[in-house]
């Protein structure tokens, strides 16, 4: 749409110039209009402000130059002095980003049109054409077909194989469209098995305003304040007994606990090269805190994670499933995509799930309706194909911004 809007803006500039009887210079209107056609409305406002300030400063100093030119005709001296004053003025006005446009306007007046029959007319037209282009670009860029966006529904998307592409990043299309809709008032968040640390990087350019559901529904995390708003942890007595069984198994384990809004990951002695390499790679992240330490009493355990060879993990799961308190736990096991022959097991409180945390979030926000997007049939309101990373945003856009005729 940015391409289409740019073309429309150019056409409108021609139309306005025709209505003015061709008295202006349409080229300057078109440049200003294109400058205002941006991805986001906030960028459009900033660019429009830069262009207006730059044009005004350049035109004023250009006008002053025209007034004193008949008396002092030393261009090689006066023009550099004028540039110095133009740049310094933008600094005083705290509009340094407009300095380039100020210089362009000033130079176009004093270098190319100082000898015109009526140079003052050019100054006026230069200013007026720029303002016309800014108004056209600003208006067209902010125009939208949707008249009634759905600001009452909470849109919730999965992350891996859903919103992210195969490089574990958002596509440029998804990033721009998500930010545009969030800025316009759409309620959007993500729900993922990832920890807050591992979702910050792929979502760093998304302007999320709502908390995210992380760690497979065990926590509700605010990415703006770095706070855990809700934590569903494992009972302390259960976690200590369970940790004893995990240590006894000889498997490679990780214990995720939250202390004062900081996620700490305890781990034990490891002779396994896969786990050693993983810890070595993840410890360098500023968002992760790995400590080689056993679990202590009265700690807020979010979940236990085991990564080991699949046959050993399967054997361990049968032991855990027969514990007397197994019904108070939720055990999730899946094969590793990165390490062949290895499997993960994650052990949560039985109430720690995405559905429960989504219900808590809706109550927190006072929202009645939500639409969840994911890849697993029967678990989400809208099922997404794993091979199209833009499908989530396309579907969200159709639901959030329905065309008037629909």
Coordinates of C-alpha atoms in Angstrom, one line a residue:
X1 CA 0.0 0.0 0.0
X2 CA 2.9 2.3 0.5
X3 CA 3.8 1.9 -3.2
X4 CA 0.1 2.5 -4.2
X5 CA -0.2 5.5 -2.0
X6 CA 3.0 7.0 -3.4
X7 CA 1.6 6.8 -6.9
X8 CA -1.7 8.3 -5.8
X9 CA 0.1 11.2 -4.1
X10 CA 2.0 12.0 -7.3
X11 CA -1.2 12.1 -9.3
X12 CA -2.9 14.3 -6.7
X13 CA 0.0 16.7 -6.8
X14 CA -0.5 17.0 -10.6
X15 CA -4.2 17.6 -10.1
X16 CA -3.6 20.4 -7.5
X17 CA -1.1 22.0 -9.7
X18 CA -3.6 22.1 -12.6
X19 CA -6.2 23.7 -10.3
X20 CA -3.6 26.3 -9.5
X21 CA -3.2 27.1 -13.2
X22 CA 0.3 25.6 -13.2
X23 CA 1.6 28.6 -11.2
X24 CA 3.7 26.4 -8.9
X25 CA 6.5 23.9 -9.3
X26 CA 4.8 20.5 -9.0
X27 CA 8.2 18.8 -8.5
X28 CA 8.6 20.2 -5.0
X29 CA 5.1 19.2 -4.0
X30 CA 5.8 15.6 -5.2
X31 CA 9.1 15.4 -3.3
X32 CA 7.4 16.5 -0.1
X33 CA 4.5 14.1 -0.6
X34 CA 6.8 11.1 -1.2
X35 CA 8.8 12.1 1.9
X36 CA 5.6 11.8 4.0
X37 CA 4.5 8.4 2.7
X38 CA 6.0 6.2 5.4
X39 CA 5.3 2.7 6.9
X40 CA 4.0 4.1 10.2
X41 CA 1.8 7.2 11.0
X42 CA 4.3 8.3 13.7
X43 CA 7.0 8.4 11.0
X44 CA 4.7 10.4 8.7
X45 CA 4.2 13.0 11.4
X46 CA 7.9 13.2 12.1
X47 CA 8.8 13.6 8.5
X48 CA 6.1 16.1 7.9
X49 CA 7.4 18.2 10.8
X50 CA 11.0 17.9 9.5
X51 CA 10.0 19.1 6.1
X52 CA 7.9 22.0 7.3
X53 CA 10.6 23.3 9.7
X54 CA 13.4 22.8 7.1
X55 CA 11.4 24.6 4.4
X56 CA 10.6 27.5 6.7
X57 CA 14.1 28.0 7.9
X58 CA 15.6 27.7 4.4
X59 CA 13.0 30.0 2.9
X60 CA 13.5 32.7 5.6
X61 CA 17.2 32.8 5.2
X62 CA 16.9 32.6 1.4
X63 CA 14.6 35.7 1.5
X64 CA 17.1 37.5 3.7
X65 CA 19.8 36.7 1.2
X66 CA 17.7 38.1 -1.6
X67 CA 17.2 41.4 0.3
X68 CA 21.0 42.0 0.9
X69 CA 22.2 40.5 -2.4
X70 CA 22.0 43.8 -4.4
X71 CA 24.4 45.4 -1.9
X72 CA 26.9 42.6 -1.4
X73 CA 27.4 40.4 -4.5
X74 CA 30.0 38.0 -3.2
X75 CA 28.4 34.6 -3.5
X76 CA 31.5 32.7 -2.5
X77 CA 31.4 34.5 0.9
X78 CA 27.7 35.1 1.5
X79 CA 26.4 31.6 0.6
X80 CA 28.7 29.7 3.1
X81 CA 27.8 32.2 5.8
X82 CA 24.1 31.6 5.0
X83 CA 24.6 27.9 5.3
X84 CA 26.3 28.3 8.7
X85 CA 23.4 30.4 9.9
X86 CA 20.8 27.9 8.5
X87 CA 22.5 24.9 10.2
X88 CA 22.9 26.8 13.5
X89 CA 19.3 27.8 13.5
X90 CA 18.1 24.2 13.2
X91 CA 20.3 23.4 16.2
X92 CA 18.8 26.2 18.3
X93 CA 15.3 25.0 17.3
X94 CA 16.3 21.5 18.3
X95 CA 15.3 20.3 14.8
X96 CA 18.7 19.0 13.6
X97 CA 17.1 16.4 11.5
X98 CA 15.6 19.2 9.4
X99 CA 19.0 20.8 8.7
X100 CA 19.4 19.0 5.3
X101 CA 16.1 20.3 4.0
X102 CA 16.8 23.8 5.2
X103 CA 20.1 23.8 3.3
X104 CA 18.4 22.4 0.1
X105 CA 15.7 25.1 0.2
X106 CA 18.3 27.8 0.9
X107 CA 20.6 26.8 -1.8
X108 CA 17.9 26.3 -4.4
X109 CA 16.9 30.0 -3.8
X110 CA 20.3 31.7 -3.6
X111 CA 22.2 29.6 -6.2
X112 CA 19.6 28.9 -8.9
X113 CA 17.1 31.8 -8.7
X114 CA 18.8 34.8 -7.3
X115 CA 18.9 36.4 -10.8
X116 CA 15.3 35.7 -11.6
X117 CA 13.1 38.6 -12.6
X118 CA 11.0 38.0 -9.5
X119 CA 12.9 35.7 -7.1
X120 CA 10.5 36.5 -4.3
X121 CA 7.8 34.7 -6.2
X122 CA 9.9 31.6 -6.3
X123 CA 10.5 31.7 -2.6
X124 CA 6.7 31.9 -2.1
X125 CA 6.0 29.1 -4.5
X126 CA 8.8 27.0 -3.1
X127 CA 7.2 27.3 0.4
X128 CA 3.6 26.8 -0.8
X129 CA 4.4 23.8 -3.1
X130 CA 6.2 22.1 -0.2
X131 CA 3.2 22.7 2.2
X132 CA 0.8 21.4 -0.5
X133 CA 2.9 18.2 -0.9
X134 CA 3.1 17.6 2.8
X135 CA -0.7 18.0 3.2
X136 CA -1.3 15.6 0.3
X137 CA 1.2 13.0 1.5
X138 CA 0.1 13.2 5.2
X139 CA -3.6 12.9 4.2
X140 CA -3.1 10.0 1.8
X141 CA -0.8 8.0 4.1
X142 CA -3.3 8.2 7.0
X143 CA -6.3 7.3 4.8
X144 CA -7.6 3.8 5.5
X145 CA -10.4 1.8 4.0
X146 CA -11.5 0.2 7.3
X147 CA -14.2 2.3 9.1
X148 CA -14.8 0.1 12.1
X149 CA -11.7 -1.8 13.4
X150 CA -12.3 -4.6 16.0
X151 CA -10.7 -3.1 19.1
X152 CA -12.7 -5.3 21.5
X153 CA -11.2 -8.7 20.5
X154 CA -7.8 -10.0 21.9
X155 CA -5.8 -11.6 19.1
X156 CA -3.3 -14.2 20.4
X157 CA -0.7 -15.8 18.2
X158 CA 1.7 -18.7 18.7
X159 CA 5.4 -18.0 17.9
X160 CA 7.4 -20.9 16.4
X161 CA 6.1 -22.2 13.1
X162 CA 3.3 -19.7 13.4
X163 CA 4.3 -16.1 13.5
X164 CA 8.0 -16.6 12.9
X165 CA 9.6 -17.8 9.7
X166 CA 12.2 -20.6 9.3
X167 CA 14.9 -18.1 10.4
X168 CA 13.0 -17.5 13.7
X169 CA 12.3 -13.9 12.7
X170 CA 9.3 -12.0 11.6
X171 CA 9.0 -11.2 7.9
X172 CA 9.1 -7.5 7.0
X173 CA 5.5 -7.6 6.0
X174 CA 4.3 -9.1 9.3
X175 CA 6.5 -6.7 11.3
X176 CA 5.1 -3.6 9.6
X177 CA 1.5 -4.6 9.5
X178 CA 1.5 -5.8 13.2
X179 CA 3.0 -2.5 14.4
X180 CA 0.6 -0.5 12.3
X181 CA -2.4 -2.3 13.7
X182 CA -1.1 -2.3 17.3
X183 CA -0.5 1.5 17.0
X184 CA -4.1 1.9 15.8
X185 CA -5.5 0.2 18.9
X186 CA -5.5 -3.5 18.1
X187 CA -5.2 -5.8 21.2
X188 CA -2.5 -8.4 20.3
X189 CA -0.1 -10.6 22.2
X190 CA 1.7 -13.9 21.8
X191 CA 1.5 -17.3 23.6
X192 CA 4.6 -19.5 23.4
X193 CA 6.6 -22.3 25.1
X194 CA 9.6 -20.0 25.0
X195 CA 11.0 -18.3 28.1
X196 CA 10.9 -14.5 28.1
X197 CA 14.6 -14.4 27.3
X198 CA 14.2 -16.4 24.1
X199 CA 11.2 -14.4 22.8
X200 CA 12.8 -10.9 23.2
X201 CA 15.1 -11.2 20.2
X202 CA 12.6 -12.2 17.5
X203 CA 10.0 -9.7 18.9
X204 CA 12.4 -6.8 19.5
X205 CA 11.0 -4.7 16.7
X206 CA 7.3 -5.4 17.5
X207 CA 5.6 -2.7 19.5
X208 CA 3.8 -5.0 21.9
X209 CA 1.7 -3.2 24.5
X210 CA 0.1 -6.2 26.2
X211 CA 1.8 -8.9 28.4
X212 CA 2.9 -12.1 26.7
X213 CA 2.0 -15.7 27.7
X214 CA 5.4 -17.5 28.1
X215 CA 6.8 -20.8 29.2
X216 CA 3.8 -22.7 27.9
X217 CA 1.3 -20.8 30.0
X218 CA 3.3 -20.9 33.3
X219 CA 3.9 -17.2 33.4
X220 CA 2.5 -13.9 32.2
X221 CA 5.3 -11.5 31.3
X222 CA 5.4 -7.8 30.7
X223 CA 8.1 -7.1 28.1
X224 CA 8.0 -3.3 28.7
X225 CA 8.6 -3.5 32.5
X226 CA 10.4 -6.9 32.6
X227 CA 8.0 -8.1 35.2
X228 CA 6.3 -11.4 35.8
X229 CA 2.7 -10.4 36.3
X230 CA 1.5 -13.9 37.0
X231 CA 3.4 -17.1 37.9
X232 CA 1.9 -20.6 38.3
X233 CA 4.6 -22.5 40.1
X234 CA 5.0 -26.0 41.4
X235 CA 4.3 -26.6 45.1
X236 CA 7.5 -26.3 47.2
X237 CA 7.2 -29.8 48.8
X238 CA 6.4 -31.4 45.5
X239 CA 9.3 -29.6 43.7
X240 CA 11.8 -30.7 46.3
X241 CA 10.7 -34.4 46.1
X242 CA 10.6 -34.2 42.4
X243 CA 14.0 -32.7 42.2
X244 CA 15.3 -35.6 44.3
X245 CA 14.0 -38.1 41.7
X246 CA 15.5 -36.0 38.8
X247 CA 19.0 -36.0 40.4
X248 CA 18.7 -39.7 41.1
X249 CA 18.0 -40.4 37.5
X250 CA 21.4 -39.1 36.4
X251 CA 19.8 -37.1 33.5
X252 CA 20.8 -33.6 32.5
X253 CA 18.4 -31.2 34.2
X254 CA 17.5 -27.5 34.4
X255 CA 15.3 -25.9 37.1
X256 CA 13.7 -22.6 36.1
X257 CA 12.8 -20.4 39.1
X258 CA 11.8 -16.8 39.5
X259 CA 13.4 -14.6 42.1
X260 CA 12.3 -10.9 42.3
X261 CA 11.2 -10.8 38.6
X262 CA 14.5 -12.4 37.5
X263 CA 14.5 -15.8 35.8
X264 CA 17.2 -18.1 37.2
X265 CA 18.1 -21.4 35.6
X266 CA 19.9 -23.9 37.9
X267 CA 21.7 -26.8 36.3
X268 CA 23.9 -29.6 37.6
X269 CA 27.1 -31.5 36.6
X270 CA 27.1 -32.4 32.9
X271 CA 29.3 -34.8 31.0
X272 CA 27.0 -34.7 28.0
X273 CA 28.4 -32.7 25.1
X274 CA 25.0 -31.6 23.8
X275 CA 24.0 -30.0 27.1
X276 CA 27.4 -28.5 27.7
X277 CA 27.3 -26.9 24.3
X278 CA 23.8 -25.6 24.9
X279 CA 24.6 -24.0 28.2
X280 CA 27.8 -22.5 26.8
X281 CA 25.8 -20.9 24.0
X282 CA 22.9 -19.7 26.1
X283 CA 24.9 -18.3 29.0
X284 CA 26.2 -15.4 26.9
X285 CA 22.7 -13.9 26.5
X286 CA 22.2 -10.9 28.8
X287 CA 18.6 -12.1 29.4
X288 CA 19.5 -15.5 30.8
X289 CA 21.0 -16.3 34.2
X290 CA 22.5 -19.8 34.4
X291 CA 23.8 -20.9 37.8
X292 CA 25.4 -24.3 38.6
X293 CA 23.5 -25.1 41.7
X294 CA 21.0 -27.6 43.3
X295 CA 17.5 -26.5 44.1
X296 CA 16.9 -25.2 47.6
X297 CA 13.8 -25.1 49.7
X298 CA 11.2 -22.4 49.3
X299 CA 12.1 -21.4 45.8
X300 CA 9.5 -20.4 43.1
X301 CA 9.9 -23.3 40.6
X302 CA 8.2 -22.6 37.3
X303 CA 9.2 -25.9 35.7
X304 CA 11.9 -28.5 35.5
X305 CA 13.4 -29.3 32.1
X306 CA 15.3 -32.4 31.1
X307 CA 17.3 -32.8 27.8
X308 CA 18.8 -36.2 27.3
X309 CA 18.8 -39.2 25.0
X310 CA 15.3 -40.2 24.1
X311 CA 15.3 -43.7 25.6
X312 CA 16.6 -42.4 28.9
X313 CA 13.9 -39.7 28.9
X314 CA 11.2 -42.2 28.2
X315 CA 12.3 -44.4 31.0
X316 CA 12.3 -41.4 33.4
X317 CA 8.8 -40.3 32.4
X318 CA 7.4 -43.7 33.3
X319 CA 8.9 -43.2 36.8
X320 CA 7.4 -39.7 37.2
X321 CA 4.0 -40.8 35.9
X322 CA 3.7 -43.4 38.8
X323 CA 4.5 -40.9 41.6
X324 CA 1.6 -40.4 44.0
X325 CA 1.4 -36.7 43.2
X326 CA 1.6 -37.1 39.4
X327 CA -1.9 -35.9 39.0
X328 CA -0.8 -32.5 40.3
X329 CA 1.8 -32.2 37.5
X330 CA 1.7 -31.5 33.8
X331 CA 4.4 -33.4 31.9
X332 CA 5.2 -32.4 28.3
X333 CA 7.6 -34.5 26.2
X334 CA 8.8 -33.9 22.7
X335 CA 11.7 -34.8 20.5
X336 CA 14.4 -32.2 19.9
X337 CA 14.6 -30.7 16.4
X338 CA 18.2 -29.5 17.0
X339 CA 19.8 -32.6 18.6
X340 CA 19.1 -35.9 16.9
X341 CA 18.3 -38.7 19.2
X342 CA 17.5 -36.4 22.1
X343 CA 14.1 -35.5 23.7
X344 CA 12.9 -32.8 26.1
X345 CA 10.7 -33.3 29.1
X346 CA 9.2 -30.3 30.9
X347 CA 7.3 -30.7 34.2
X348 CA 4.9 -27.9 35.2
X349 CA 2.1 -27.4 37.8
X350 CA -1.0 -29.1 36.3
X351 CA -2.7 -25.6 36.2
X352 CA 0.1 -24.0 34.2
X353 CA -1.2 -24.0 30.7
X354 CA -1.9 -21.5 27.9
X355 CA -5.7 -21.7 28.2
X356 CA -5.7 -20.8 31.9
X357 CA -3.2 -18.0 31.5
X358 CA -5.2 -16.6 28.6
X359 CA -8.3 -16.6 30.7
X360 CA -6.4 -14.7 33.4
X361 CA -5.1 -12.2 30.9
X362 CA -8.6 -11.6 29.5
X363 CA -9.9 -11.0 33.1
X364 CA -7.0 -8.7 33.8
X365 CA -7.8 -6.6 30.7
X366 CA -11.6 -6.8 30.9
X367 CA -11.9 -8.5 27.5
X368 CA -14.6 -11.0 26.7
X369 CA -13.6 -12.3 23.3
X370 CA -10.3 -13.7 22.1
X371 CA -9.1 -15.4 18.9
X372 CA -6.0 -17.7 19.1
X373 CA -3.8 -18.7 16.1
X374 CA -1.7 -21.8 16.1
X375 CA -0.6 -24.8 14.1
X376 CA -2.2 -27.6 16.2
X377 CA -5.7 -28.7 15.0
X378 CA -8.3 -28.6 17.7
X379 CA -6.2 -26.4 20.1
X380 CA -6.7 -23.0 18.4
X381 CA -9.5 -21.0 17.0
X382 CA -7.6 -20.5 13.7
X383 CA -5.2 -23.2 12.4
X384 CA -2.2 -21.8 10.6
X385 CA 0.0 -23.6 8.0
X386 CA 3.6 -23.9 9.1
X387 CA 5.0 -23.0 5.6
X388 CA 3.5 -19.4 5.5
X389 CA 4.9 -17.0 8.1
X390 CA 2.6 -14.2 6.9
X391 CA -0.6 -16.1 7.3
X392 CA -1.2 -15.0 10.9
X393 CA -1.0 -11.3 10.1
X394 CA -3.1 -11.6 6.9
X395 CA -5.9 -13.3 8.9
X396 CA -5.6 -10.9 11.8
X397 CA -5.8 -8.0 9.4
X398 CA -9.0 -9.3 7.8
X399 CA -10.6 -9.8 11.2
X400 CA -9.4 -6.6 12.8
X401 CA -10.0 -4.3 9.8
X402 CA -12.9 -5.7 7.8
X403 CA -13.8 -3.8 4.6
X404 CA -17.0 -1.7 4.9
X405 CA -18.9 -3.9 2.3
X406 CA -18.3 -7.0 4.5

